[in-house]
Tab-separated table of C-alpha atoms in Angstrom:
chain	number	residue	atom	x	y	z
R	494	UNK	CA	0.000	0.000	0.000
R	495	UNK	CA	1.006	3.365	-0.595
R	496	UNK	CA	1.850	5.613	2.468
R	497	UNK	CA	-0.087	8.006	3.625
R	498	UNK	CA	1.634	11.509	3.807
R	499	UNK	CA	2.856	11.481	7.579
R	500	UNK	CA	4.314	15.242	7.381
R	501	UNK	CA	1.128	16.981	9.131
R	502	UNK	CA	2.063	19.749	11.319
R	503	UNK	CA	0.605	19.428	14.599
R	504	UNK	CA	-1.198	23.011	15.472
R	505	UNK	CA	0.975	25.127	17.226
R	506	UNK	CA	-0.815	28.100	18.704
R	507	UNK	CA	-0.453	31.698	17.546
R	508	UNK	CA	-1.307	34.791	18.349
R	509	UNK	CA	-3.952	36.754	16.934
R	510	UNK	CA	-2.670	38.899	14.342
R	511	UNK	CA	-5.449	41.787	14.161
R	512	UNK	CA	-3.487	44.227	16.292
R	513	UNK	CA	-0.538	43.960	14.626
R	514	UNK	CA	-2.049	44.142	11.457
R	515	UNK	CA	-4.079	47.086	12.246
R	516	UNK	CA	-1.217	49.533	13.685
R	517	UNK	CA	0.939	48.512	10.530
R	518	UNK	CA	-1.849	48.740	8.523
R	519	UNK	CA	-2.866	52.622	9.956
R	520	UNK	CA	1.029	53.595	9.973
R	521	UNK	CA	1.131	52.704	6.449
R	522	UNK	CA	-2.318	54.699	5.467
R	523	UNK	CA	-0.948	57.713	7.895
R	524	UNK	CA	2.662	57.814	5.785
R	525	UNK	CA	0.417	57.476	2.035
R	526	UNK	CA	-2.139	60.448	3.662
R	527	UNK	CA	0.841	62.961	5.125
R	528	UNK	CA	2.882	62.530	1.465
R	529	UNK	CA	-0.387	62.675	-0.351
R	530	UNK	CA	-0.891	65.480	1.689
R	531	UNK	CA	2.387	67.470	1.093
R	532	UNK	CA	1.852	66.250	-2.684
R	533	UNK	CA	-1.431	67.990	-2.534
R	534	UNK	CA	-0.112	71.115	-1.156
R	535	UNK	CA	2.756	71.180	-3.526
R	536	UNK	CA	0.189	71.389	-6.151
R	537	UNK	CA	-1.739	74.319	-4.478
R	538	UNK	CA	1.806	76.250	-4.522
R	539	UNK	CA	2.459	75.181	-8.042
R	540	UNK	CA	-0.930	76.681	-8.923
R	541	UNK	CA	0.010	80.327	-6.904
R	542	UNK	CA	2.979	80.405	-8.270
R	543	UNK	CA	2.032	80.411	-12.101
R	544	UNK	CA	-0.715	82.578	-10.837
R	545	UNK	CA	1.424	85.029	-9.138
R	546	UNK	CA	4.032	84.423	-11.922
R	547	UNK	CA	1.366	85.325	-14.766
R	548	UNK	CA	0.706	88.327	-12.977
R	549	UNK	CA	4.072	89.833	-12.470
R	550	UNK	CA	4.836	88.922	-16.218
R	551	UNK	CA	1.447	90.596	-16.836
R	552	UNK	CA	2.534	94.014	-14.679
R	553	UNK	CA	6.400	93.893	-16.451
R	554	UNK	CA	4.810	93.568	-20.148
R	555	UNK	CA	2.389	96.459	-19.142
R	556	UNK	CA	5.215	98.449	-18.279
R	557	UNK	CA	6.710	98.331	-22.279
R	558	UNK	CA	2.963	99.054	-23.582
R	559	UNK	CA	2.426	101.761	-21.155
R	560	UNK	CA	5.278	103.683	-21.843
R	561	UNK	CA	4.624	103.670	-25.544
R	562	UNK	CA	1.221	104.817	-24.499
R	563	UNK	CA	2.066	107.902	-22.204
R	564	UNK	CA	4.449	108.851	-25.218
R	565	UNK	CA	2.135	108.872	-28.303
R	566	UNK	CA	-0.638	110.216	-26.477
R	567	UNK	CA	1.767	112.783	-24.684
R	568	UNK	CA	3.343	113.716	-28.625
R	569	UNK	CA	-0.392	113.673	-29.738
R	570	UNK	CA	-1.794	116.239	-26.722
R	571	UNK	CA	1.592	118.484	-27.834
R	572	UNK	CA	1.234	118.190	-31.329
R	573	UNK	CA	-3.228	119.262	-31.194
R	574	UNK	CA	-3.580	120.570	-27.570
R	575	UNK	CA	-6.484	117.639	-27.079
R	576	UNK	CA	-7.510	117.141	-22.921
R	577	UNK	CA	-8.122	113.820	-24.111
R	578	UNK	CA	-4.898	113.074	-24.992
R	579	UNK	CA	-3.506	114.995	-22.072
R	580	UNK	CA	-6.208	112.602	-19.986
R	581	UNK	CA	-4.944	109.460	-21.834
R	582	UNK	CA	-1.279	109.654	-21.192
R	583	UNK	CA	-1.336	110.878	-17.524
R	584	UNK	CA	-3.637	107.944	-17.129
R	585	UNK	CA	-0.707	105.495	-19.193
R	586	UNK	CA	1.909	107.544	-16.803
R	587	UNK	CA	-0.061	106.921	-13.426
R	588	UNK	CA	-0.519	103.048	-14.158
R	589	UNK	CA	3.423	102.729	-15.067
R	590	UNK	CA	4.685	103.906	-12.198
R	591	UNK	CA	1.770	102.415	-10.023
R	592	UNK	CA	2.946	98.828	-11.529
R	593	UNK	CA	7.034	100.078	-10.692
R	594	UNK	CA	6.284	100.440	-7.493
R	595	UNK	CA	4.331	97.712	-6.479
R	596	UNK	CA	7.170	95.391	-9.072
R	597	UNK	CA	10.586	97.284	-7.102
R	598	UNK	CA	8.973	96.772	-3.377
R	599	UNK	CA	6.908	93.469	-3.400
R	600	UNK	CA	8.773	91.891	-6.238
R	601	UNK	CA	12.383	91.741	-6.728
R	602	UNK	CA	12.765	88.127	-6.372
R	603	UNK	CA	16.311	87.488	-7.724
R	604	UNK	CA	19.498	89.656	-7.304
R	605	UNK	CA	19.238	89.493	-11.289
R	606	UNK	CA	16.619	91.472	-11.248
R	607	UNK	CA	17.322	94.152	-8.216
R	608	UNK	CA	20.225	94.681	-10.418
R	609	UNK	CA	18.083	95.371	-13.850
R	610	UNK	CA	16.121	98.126	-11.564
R	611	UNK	CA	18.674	99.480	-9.678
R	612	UNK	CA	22.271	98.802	-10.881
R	613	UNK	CA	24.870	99.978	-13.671
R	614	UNK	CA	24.178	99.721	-16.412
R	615	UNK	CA	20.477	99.545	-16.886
R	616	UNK	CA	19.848	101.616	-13.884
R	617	UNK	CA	15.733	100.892	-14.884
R	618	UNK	CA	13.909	102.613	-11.520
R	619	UNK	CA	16.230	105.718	-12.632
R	620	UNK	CA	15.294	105.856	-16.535
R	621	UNK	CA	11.301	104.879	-14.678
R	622	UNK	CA	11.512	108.239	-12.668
R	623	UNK	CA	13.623	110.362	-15.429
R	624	UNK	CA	10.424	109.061	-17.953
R	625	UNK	CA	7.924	110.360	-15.764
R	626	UNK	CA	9.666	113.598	-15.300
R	627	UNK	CA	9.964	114.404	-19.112
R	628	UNK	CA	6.526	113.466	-19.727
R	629	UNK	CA	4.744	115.281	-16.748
R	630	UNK	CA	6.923	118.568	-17.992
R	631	UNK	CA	5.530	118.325	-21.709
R	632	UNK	CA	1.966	117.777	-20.514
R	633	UNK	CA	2.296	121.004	-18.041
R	634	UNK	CA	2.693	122.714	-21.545
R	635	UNK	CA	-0.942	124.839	-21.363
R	636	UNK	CA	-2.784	123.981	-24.486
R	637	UNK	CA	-2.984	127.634	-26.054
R	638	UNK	CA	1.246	128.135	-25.792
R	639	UNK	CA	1.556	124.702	-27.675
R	640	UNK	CA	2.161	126.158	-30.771
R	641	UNK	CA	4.102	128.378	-29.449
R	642	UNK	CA	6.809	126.441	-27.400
R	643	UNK	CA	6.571	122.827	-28.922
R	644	UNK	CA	10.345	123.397	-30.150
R	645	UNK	CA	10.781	124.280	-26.815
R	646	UNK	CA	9.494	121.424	-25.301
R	647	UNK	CA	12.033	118.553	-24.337
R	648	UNK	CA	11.181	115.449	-26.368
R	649	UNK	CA	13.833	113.036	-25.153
R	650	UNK	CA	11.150	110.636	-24.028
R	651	UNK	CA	10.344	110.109	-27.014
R	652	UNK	CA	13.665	108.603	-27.329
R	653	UNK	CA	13.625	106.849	-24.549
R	654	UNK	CA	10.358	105.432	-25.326
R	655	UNK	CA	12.229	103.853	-28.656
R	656	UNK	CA	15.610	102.779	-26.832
R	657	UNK	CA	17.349	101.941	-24.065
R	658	UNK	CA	14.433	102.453	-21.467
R	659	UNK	CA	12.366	100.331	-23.890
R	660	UNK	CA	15.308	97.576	-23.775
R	661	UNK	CA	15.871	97.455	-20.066
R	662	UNK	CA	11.718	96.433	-20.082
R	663	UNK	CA	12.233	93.999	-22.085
R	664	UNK	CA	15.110	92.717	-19.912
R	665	UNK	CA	13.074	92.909	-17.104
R	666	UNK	CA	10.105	90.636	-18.612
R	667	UNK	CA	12.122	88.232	-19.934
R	668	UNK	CA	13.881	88.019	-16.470
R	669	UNK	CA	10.552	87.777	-14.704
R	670	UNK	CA	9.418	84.667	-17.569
R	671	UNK	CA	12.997	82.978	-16.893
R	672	UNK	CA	12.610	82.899	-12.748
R	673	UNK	CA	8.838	82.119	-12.962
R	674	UNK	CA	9.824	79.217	-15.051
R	675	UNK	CA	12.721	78.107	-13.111
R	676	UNK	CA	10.623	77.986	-9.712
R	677	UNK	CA	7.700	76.248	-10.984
R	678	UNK	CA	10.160	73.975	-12.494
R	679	UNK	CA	11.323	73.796	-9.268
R	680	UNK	CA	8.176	73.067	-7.611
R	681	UNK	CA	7.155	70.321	-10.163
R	682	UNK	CA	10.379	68.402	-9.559
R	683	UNK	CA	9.926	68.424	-5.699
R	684	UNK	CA	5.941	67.775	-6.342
R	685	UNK	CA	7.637	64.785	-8.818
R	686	UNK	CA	9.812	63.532	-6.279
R	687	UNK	CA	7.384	63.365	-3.981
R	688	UNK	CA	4.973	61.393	-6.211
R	689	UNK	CA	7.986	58.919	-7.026
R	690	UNK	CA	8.532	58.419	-2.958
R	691	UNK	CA	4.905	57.686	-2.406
R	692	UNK	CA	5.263	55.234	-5.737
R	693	UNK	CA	8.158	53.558	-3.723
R	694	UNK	CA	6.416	54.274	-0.286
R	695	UNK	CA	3.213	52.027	-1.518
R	696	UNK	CA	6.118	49.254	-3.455
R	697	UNK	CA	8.028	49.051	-0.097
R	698	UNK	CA	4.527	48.683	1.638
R	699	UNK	CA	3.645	46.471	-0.168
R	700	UNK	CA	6.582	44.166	0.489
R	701	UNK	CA	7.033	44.559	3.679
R	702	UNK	CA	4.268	45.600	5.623
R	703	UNK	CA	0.886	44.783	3.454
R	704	UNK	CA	2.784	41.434	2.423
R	705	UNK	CA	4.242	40.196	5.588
R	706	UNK	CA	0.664	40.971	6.791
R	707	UNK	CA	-1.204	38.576	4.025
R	708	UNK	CA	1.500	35.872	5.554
R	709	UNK	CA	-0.011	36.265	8.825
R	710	UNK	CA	-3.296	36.509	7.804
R	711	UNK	CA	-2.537	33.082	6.028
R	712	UNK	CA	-0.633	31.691	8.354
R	713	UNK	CA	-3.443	32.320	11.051
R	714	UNK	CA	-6.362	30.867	8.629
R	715	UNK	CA	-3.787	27.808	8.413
R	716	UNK	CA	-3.202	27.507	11.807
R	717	UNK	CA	-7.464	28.065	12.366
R	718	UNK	CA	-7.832	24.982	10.176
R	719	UNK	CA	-5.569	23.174	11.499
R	720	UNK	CA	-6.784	23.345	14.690
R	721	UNK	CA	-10.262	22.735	13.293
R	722	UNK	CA	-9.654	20.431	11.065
R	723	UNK	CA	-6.788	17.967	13.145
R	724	UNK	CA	-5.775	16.699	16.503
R	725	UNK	CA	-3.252	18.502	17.913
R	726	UNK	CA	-1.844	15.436	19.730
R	727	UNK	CA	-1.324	13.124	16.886
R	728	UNK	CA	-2.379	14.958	13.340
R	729	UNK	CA	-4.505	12.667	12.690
R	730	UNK	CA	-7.574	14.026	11.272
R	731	UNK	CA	-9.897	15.211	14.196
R	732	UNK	CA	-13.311	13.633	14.553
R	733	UNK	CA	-15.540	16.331	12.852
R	734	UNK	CA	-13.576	16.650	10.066
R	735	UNK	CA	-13.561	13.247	9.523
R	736	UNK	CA	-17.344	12.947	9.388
R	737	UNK	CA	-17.263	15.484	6.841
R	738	UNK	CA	-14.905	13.307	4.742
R	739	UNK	CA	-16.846	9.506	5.279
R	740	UNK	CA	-20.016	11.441	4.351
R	741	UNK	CA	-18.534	12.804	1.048
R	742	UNK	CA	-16.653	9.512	0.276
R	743	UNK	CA	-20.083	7.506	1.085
R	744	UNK	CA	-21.999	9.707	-0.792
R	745	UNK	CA	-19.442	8.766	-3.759
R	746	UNK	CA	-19.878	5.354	-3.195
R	747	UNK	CA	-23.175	5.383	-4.044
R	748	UNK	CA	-23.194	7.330	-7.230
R	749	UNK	CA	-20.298	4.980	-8.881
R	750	UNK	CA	-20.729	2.137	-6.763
R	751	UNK	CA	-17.258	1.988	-5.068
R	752	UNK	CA	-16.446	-0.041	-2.627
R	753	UNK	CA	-15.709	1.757	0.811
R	754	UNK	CA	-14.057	0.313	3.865
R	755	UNK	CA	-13.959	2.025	7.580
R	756	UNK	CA	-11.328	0.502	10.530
R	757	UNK	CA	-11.920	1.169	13.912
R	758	UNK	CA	-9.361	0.709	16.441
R	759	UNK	CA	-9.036	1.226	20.422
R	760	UNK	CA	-5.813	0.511	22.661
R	761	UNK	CA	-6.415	-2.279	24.867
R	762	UNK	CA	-5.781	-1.456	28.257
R	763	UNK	CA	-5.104	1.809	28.068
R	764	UNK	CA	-6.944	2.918	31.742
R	765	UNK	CA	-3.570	0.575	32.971
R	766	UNK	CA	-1.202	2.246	30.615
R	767	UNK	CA	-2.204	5.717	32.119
R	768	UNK	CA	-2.725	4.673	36.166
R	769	UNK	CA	0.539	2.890	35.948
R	770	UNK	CA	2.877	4.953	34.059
R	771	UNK	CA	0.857	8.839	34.079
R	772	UNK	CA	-0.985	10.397	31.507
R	773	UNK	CA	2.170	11.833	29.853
R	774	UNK	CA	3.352	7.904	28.821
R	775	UNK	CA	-0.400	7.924	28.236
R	776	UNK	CA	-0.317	10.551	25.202
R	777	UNK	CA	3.299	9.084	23.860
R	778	UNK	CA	1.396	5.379	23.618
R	779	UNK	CA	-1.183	7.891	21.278
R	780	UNK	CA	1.351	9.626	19.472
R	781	UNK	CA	2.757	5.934	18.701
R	782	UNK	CA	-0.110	4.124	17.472
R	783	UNK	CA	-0.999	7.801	15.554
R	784	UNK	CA	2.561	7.155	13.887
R	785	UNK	CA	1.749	3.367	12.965
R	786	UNK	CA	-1.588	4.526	11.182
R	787	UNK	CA	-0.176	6.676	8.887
R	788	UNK	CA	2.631	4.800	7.948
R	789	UNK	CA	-0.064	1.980	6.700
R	790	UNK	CA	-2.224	4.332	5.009
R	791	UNK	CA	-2.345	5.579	1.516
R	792	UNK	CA	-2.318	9.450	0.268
R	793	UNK	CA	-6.341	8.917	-0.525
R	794	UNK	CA	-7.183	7.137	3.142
R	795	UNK	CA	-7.707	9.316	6.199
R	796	UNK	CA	-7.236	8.263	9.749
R	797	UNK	CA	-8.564	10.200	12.499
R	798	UNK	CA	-8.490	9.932	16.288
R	799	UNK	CA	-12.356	9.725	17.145
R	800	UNK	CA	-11.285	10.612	20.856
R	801	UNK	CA	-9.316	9.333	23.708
R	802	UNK	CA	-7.904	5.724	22.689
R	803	UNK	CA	-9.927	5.428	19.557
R	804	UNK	CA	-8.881	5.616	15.864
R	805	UNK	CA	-11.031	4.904	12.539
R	806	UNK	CA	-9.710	4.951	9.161
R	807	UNK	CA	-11.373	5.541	5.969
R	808	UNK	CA	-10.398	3.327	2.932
R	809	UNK	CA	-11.632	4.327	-0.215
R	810	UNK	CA	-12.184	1.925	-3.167
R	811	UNK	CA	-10.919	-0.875	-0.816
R	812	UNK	CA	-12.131	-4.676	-0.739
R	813	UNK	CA	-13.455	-5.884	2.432
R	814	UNK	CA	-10.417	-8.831	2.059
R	815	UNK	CA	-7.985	-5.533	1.432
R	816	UNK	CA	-9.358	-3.910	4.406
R	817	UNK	CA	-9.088	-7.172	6.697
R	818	UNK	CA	-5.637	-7.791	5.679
R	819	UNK	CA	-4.585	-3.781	6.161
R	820	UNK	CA	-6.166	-4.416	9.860
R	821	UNK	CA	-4.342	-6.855	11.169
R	822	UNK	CA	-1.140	-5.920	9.742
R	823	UNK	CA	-1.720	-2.891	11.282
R	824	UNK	CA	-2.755	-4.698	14.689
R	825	UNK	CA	0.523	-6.709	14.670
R	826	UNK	CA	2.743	-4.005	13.720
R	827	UNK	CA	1.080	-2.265	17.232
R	828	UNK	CA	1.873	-5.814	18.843
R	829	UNK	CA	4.966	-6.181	17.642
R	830	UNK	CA	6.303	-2.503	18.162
R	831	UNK	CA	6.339	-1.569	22.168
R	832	UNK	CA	6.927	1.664	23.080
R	833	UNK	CA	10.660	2.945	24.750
R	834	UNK	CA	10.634	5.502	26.836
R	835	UNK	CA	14.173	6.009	28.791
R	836	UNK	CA	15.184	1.666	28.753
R	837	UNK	CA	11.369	1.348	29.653
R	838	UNK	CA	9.555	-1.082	27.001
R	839	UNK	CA	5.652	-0.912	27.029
R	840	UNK	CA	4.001	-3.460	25.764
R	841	UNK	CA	0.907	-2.327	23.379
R	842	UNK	CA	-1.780	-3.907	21.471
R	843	UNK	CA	-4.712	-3.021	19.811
R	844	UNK	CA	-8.546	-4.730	18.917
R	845	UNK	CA	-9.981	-3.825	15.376
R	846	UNK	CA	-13.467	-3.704	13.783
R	847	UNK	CA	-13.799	-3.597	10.026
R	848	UNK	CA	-17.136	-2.652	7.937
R	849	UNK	CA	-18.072	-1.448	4.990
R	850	UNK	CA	-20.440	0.002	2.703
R	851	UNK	CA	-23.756	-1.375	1.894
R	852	UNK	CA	-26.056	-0.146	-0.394
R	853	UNK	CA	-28.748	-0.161	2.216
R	854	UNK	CA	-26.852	2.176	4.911
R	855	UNK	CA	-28.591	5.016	4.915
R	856	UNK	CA	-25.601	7.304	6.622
R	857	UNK	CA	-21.805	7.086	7.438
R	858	UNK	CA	-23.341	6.572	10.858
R	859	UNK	CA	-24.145	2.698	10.187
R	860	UNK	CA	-20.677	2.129	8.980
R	861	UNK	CA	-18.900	3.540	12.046
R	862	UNK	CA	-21.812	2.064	13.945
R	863	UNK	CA	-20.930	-1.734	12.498
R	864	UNK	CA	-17.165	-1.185	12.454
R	865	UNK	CA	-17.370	-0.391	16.678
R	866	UNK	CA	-19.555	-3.524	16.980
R	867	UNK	CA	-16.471	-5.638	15.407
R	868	UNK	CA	-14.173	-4.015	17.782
R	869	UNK	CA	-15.903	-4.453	20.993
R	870	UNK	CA	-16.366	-8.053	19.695
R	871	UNK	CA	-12.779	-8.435	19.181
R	872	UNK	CA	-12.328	-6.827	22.989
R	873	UNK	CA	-14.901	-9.281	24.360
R	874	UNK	CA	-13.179	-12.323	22.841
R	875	UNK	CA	-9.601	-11.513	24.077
R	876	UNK	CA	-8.324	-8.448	22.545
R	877	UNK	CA	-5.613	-7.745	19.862
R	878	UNK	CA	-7.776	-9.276	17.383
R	879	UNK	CA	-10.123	-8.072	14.141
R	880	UNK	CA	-13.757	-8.443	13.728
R	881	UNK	CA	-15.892	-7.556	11.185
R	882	UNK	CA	-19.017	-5.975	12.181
């Protein structure tokens, strides 16, 4: 006969895992939350910062269409004497130096530009200030002189409007593009950085919090079925689960008409064995007749400890001759094998009962029910013997 597999674990207890899994589980959501978090915030400053960048760009390129402004409408009020004119470019005049000030004191965000406004050689807040000077003198020109003193009137704005002071704006909003671009680009590489660490943040997780956690998880559902499933003394198959398993296999047995076999065995004497030598010898004398089942049992039988000194195995497909001869090979390998604890030799043996299935049981429970009769016939006759019930 084939062997049954002997290598069942016996349950070993564990602890329950929810706590564990819980505060990893929460420290791993609070480190995803605070980086999403700082990720979400980095996108709120991304978003100020092209706003506040569009607008500064907005106030420098004003600054280039403005002074144009102040100086064709200042050329056009000198040139016809029109209030309109006059109103227009004190209006263009006003809103460039209005934008100066609040771009020299709120901001000069780079030493680049302080130095466009304020140093050698653009010297821009300078050229800003001489600009509004030489236009507010030509519009102080009253209307009915015009005529008069236009070739007395100094037009050097109007070359400033055309040059230099026209260049140095352009400077300046091109400087103002170049930072706004390098510190969003700036922002999006730190919000990008931060997006790869929660990327590796959820991948190291992953290994070794969410997937050491499944492990447990498993290993706690194993360790659940083992214990509900086996006996923790021996390994054998417990009795519930093995009434689960006879019902399927007789249920089988009906539908293809296989034959089905069931063994039951109980240690004889084994009150004695415990008074005399403790209930510790008691549960090695188990543990030893556990190990003599399974090593006569095939992958596709099951034996079970029904409780206390009793065992019953299931043997599928099996002739009542097969099972007859598998029981008392079985009962005089238990003879034949004492137990040795320490030089001590215990001397063991073991009655059987053998039945099997009939096509009018209507349950596992008559099998079990006939196999128990042939044992306690076998115990009433002598012992160490096999009976069929």
């Amino acid at each position: 006969m084939h062997k049954q597999d002997p290598s069942i674990d016996i349950a070993m207890p564990v602890s329950n895992p929810t706590k564990s899994m819980t505060f990893n589980y929460m420290v791993s959501l609070s480190i995803i939350a605070l980086l999403s978090i700082f990720v979400h915030f980095m996108l709120d400053k991304i978003i100020y910062a092209q706003s506040d960048s569009a607008k500064i760009v907005n106030l420098s390129g004003q600054q280039r269409m403005l002074s144009q402004r102040a100086s064709l409408f200042t050329m056009e009020y000198l040139s016809t004497g029109h209030q309109e004119s006059k109103e227009e470019a004190k209006k263009a005049l006003n809103k460039l130096n209005n934008n100066h000030y609040t771009l020299t004191t709120q901001h000069l965000i780079s030493q680049e530009i302080r130095d466009l406004y304020f140093s050698q050689p653009h010297e821009t807040d300078n050229q800003v200030r001489e600009f509004t000077y030489l236009i507010s003198q030509a519009l102080e020109t009253p209307s009915k002189h015009i005529e008069e003193k236009l070739v007395q009137v100094n037009l050097a704005f109007m070359e400033m409007a055309k040059n230099q002071f026209l260049k140095n704006l352009d400077l300046i909003v091109h400087q103002y593009e170049n930072e706004s671009v390098k510190r969003i680009n700036k922002l999006r590489l730190a919000q990008q950085i931060v997006s790869v660490i929660i990327l590796l943040t959820l991948l190291l997780e992953a290994l070794f919090i969410f997937r050491p956690m499944v492990n447990k998880v498993r290993g706690f559902a194993d360790n659940l079925q083992q214990e509900a499933n086996y006996d923790h003394l021996t390994g054998l198959l417990n009795r519930r689960s093995f009434t689960i398993l006879i019902d399927q296999a007789l249920a089988l047995s009906k539908r293809h008409h296989y034959e089905l076999g069931v063994l039951s065995f109980d240690i004889d004497h084994f009150k004695s064995i415990n008074d005399t030598y403790g209930h510790d010898v008691g549960d090695k004398v188990i543990k030893h007749i556990s190990s003599i089942l399974k090593s006569h049992t095939r992958a596709s039988d099951c034996a079970a400890r029904f409780g206390g000194e009793e065992f019953v195995i299931l043997l599928p497909q099996t002739k009542q001759e097969d099972c007859f001869n598998l029981a008392n090979k079985i009962r005089e390998t238990i003879e034949k094998t004492p137990l040795t604890l320490n030089g001590l030799i215990i001397e063991i043996t073991a009655s059987g009962g053998i039945s099997g299935y009939r096509k009018d049981d209507n349950n596992a429970g008559d099998m079990l029910k006939r196999a128990d009769e042939g044992m306690y016939q076998a115990k009433s006759e002598g012992r160490n013997q096999v009976f069929y019930g």
